């Protein structure tokens, strides 16, 4: 075989290796936000934006009663008026980032787990609650701590 020609086997082997590398790279980042996502404002269910962590996680007025918002890797909810809860946005099933809060449920897009507004499991496959994060109201903002 001439040096300037590739055989069918070499082409198929190269394609298989490239495809395998792409699949592995994709699996490592599936369900996780891009690295810069925590530096940009998060979108609330109502379509508005929330401040970045530099000025607090979110304004209290941006967290609807009976719902919540996802800010980077933190979920802030307000199960009842004036009661704010903080938790990790990382699903305890396989580490995907939860994507939305709808009808009082925090939803994971990867395998369908749902969590209550206090982070407890509402529907599996997750078996453990979302990790609690201490939050407090400081002025008109919710901050970690």
Coordinates of C-alpha atoms in Angstrom, one line a residue:
X1 CA 0.0 0.0 0.0
X2 CA 1.4 3.4 -0.9
X3 CA 2.2 5.8 1.9
X4 CA -0.2 8.5 0.5
X5 CA -3.2 6.2 0.6
X6 CA -5.2 5.1 3.6
X7 CA -6.9 1.8 3.5
X8 CA -10.5 1.3 4.5
X9 CA -9.5 -0.2 7.9
X10 CA -7.3 2.8 8.8
X11 CA -10.1 5.2 7.9
X12 CA -12.7 3.3 9.9
X13 CA -10.3 2.9 12.9
X14 CA -9.6 6.6 12.9
X15 CA -13.2 7.5 12.7
X16 CA -14.0 5.1 15.6
X17 CA -11.3 6.7 17.8
X18 CA -12.5 10.2 17.0
X19 CA -16.2 9.3 17.7
X20 CA -15.3 7.5 20.9
X21 CA -13.3 10.6 22.2
X22 CA -16.3 12.9 21.3
X23 CA -18.7 10.6 23.2
X24 CA -16.5 10.5 26.3
X25 CA -16.0 14.3 26.3
X26 CA -19.8 14.8 25.9
X27 CA -20.6 12.4 28.8
X28 CA -18.2 14.3 31.1
X29 CA -20.1 17.6 30.7
X30 CA -23.7 16.4 30.2
X31 CA -26.1 18.2 32.5
X32 CA -23.5 20.5 33.9
X33 CA -23.5 24.2 33.3
X34 CA -20.7 25.8 31.3
X35 CA -17.8 27.1 33.5
X36 CA -18.8 30.7 32.9
X37 CA -22.5 30.2 33.7
X38 CA -22.0 31.1 37.4
X39 CA -20.7 34.5 36.3
X40 CA -23.7 35.4 34.2
X41 CA -27.1 36.4 35.5
X42 CA -29.6 33.5 35.8
X43 CA -33.0 33.5 34.2
X44 CA -35.9 33.2 36.6
X45 CA -39.1 31.3 35.6
X46 CA -40.8 34.6 34.9
X47 CA -38.1 35.5 32.3
X48 CA -36.2 38.1 34.3
X49 CA -32.6 37.9 35.4
X50 CA -31.1 37.7 38.9
X51 CA -27.9 39.2 40.1
X52 CA -24.7 37.3 40.2
X53 CA -23.1 36.1 43.5
X54 CA -21.1 39.4 43.7
X55 CA -24.2 41.3 44.9
X56 CA -25.9 38.3 46.6
X57 CA -27.5 35.3 45.1
X58 CA -30.8 36.8 44.2
X59 CA -33.2 39.6 45.2
X60 CA -36.0 38.4 47.5
X61 CA -38.6 39.8 45.1
X62 CA -37.3 37.5 42.3
X63 CA -38.1 34.3 44.3
X64 CA -41.8 33.6 43.9
X65 CA -43.7 32.2 46.8
X66 CA -44.3 28.4 46.2
X67 CA -41.5 28.3 43.7
X68 CA -37.9 29.3 43.3
X69 CA -34.9 30.2 41.1
X70 CA -31.7 28.5 40.1
X71 CA -28.6 30.7 40.4
X72 CA -25.5 28.9 39.1
X73 CA -25.1 25.9 41.2
X74 CA -27.6 27.0 44.0
X75 CA -31.3 26.7 44.1
X76 CA -33.2 29.3 46.2
X77 CA -36.8 28.5 47.0
X78 CA -39.6 30.2 48.9
X79 CA -42.0 27.4 50.0
X80 CA -44.1 29.9 52.1
X81 CA -44.1 33.7 52.2
X82 CA -40.8 34.9 53.9
X83 CA -39.3 31.4 54.3
X84 CA -36.3 31.0 52.0
X85 CA -34.4 27.7 51.5
X86 CA -31.1 27.1 49.7
X87 CA -29.7 23.9 48.2
X88 CA -27.3 22.6 45.7
X89 CA -28.5 22.6 42.1
X90 CA -26.6 19.3 41.6
X91 CA -28.9 16.3 41.4
X92 CA -28.0 13.5 43.9
X93 CA -28.8 10.8 41.4
X94 CA -25.9 11.2 38.9
X95 CA -24.6 14.8 39.3
X96 CA -26.6 16.6 36.6
X97 CA -27.6 20.2 37.2
X98 CA -31.4 20.7 37.8
X99 CA -32.9 22.8 35.1
X100 CA -36.2 24.3 36.2
X101 CA -38.7 24.8 39.0
X102 CA -42.3 24.2 37.8
X103 CA -45.5 23.6 39.7
X104 CA -43.6 23.4 43.0
X105 CA -41.1 20.9 41.8
X106 CA -37.4 21.2 41.1
X107 CA -36.7 19.1 38.0
X108 CA -33.6 17.3 36.8
X109 CA -33.5 17.0 33.0
X110 CA -31.2 13.9 32.9
X111 CA -33.3 11.1 34.4
X112 CA -36.5 12.7 35.6
X113 CA -35.9 13.2 39.3
X114 CA -38.0 15.8 41.0
X115 CA -37.4 17.5 44.3
X116 CA -39.8 19.3 46.6
X117 CA -39.1 23.0 47.4
X118 CA -37.2 22.0 50.6
X119 CA -34.9 19.7 48.5
X120 CA -36.5 16.4 49.6
X121 CA -37.1 13.8 46.9
X122 CA -40.5 14.0 45.3
X123 CA -39.8 11.5 42.5
X124 CA -36.9 9.2 41.7
X125 CA -34.6 7.8 40.6
X126 CA -32.8 10.1 43.1
X127 CA -32.9 8.7 46.6
X128 CA -31.2 11.5 48.5
X129 CA -32.4 15.1 48.9
X130 CA -30.5 18.0 47.4
X131 CA -27.6 19.1 49.6
X132 CA -28.7 22.0 51.8
X133 CA -27.0 25.4 51.5
X134 CA -27.3 27.9 54.2
X135 CA -28.9 31.1 53.0
X136 CA -30.1 34.3 54.7
X137 CA -31.9 37.5 53.9
X138 CA -29.6 40.5 53.9
X139 CA -31.5 43.7 53.1
X140 CA -33.5 42.9 49.9
X141 CA -31.1 40.1 48.8
X142 CA -30.6 36.4 49.6
X143 CA -27.0 35.6 50.3
X144 CA -25.1 32.4 51.2
X145 CA -24.4 32.0 54.9

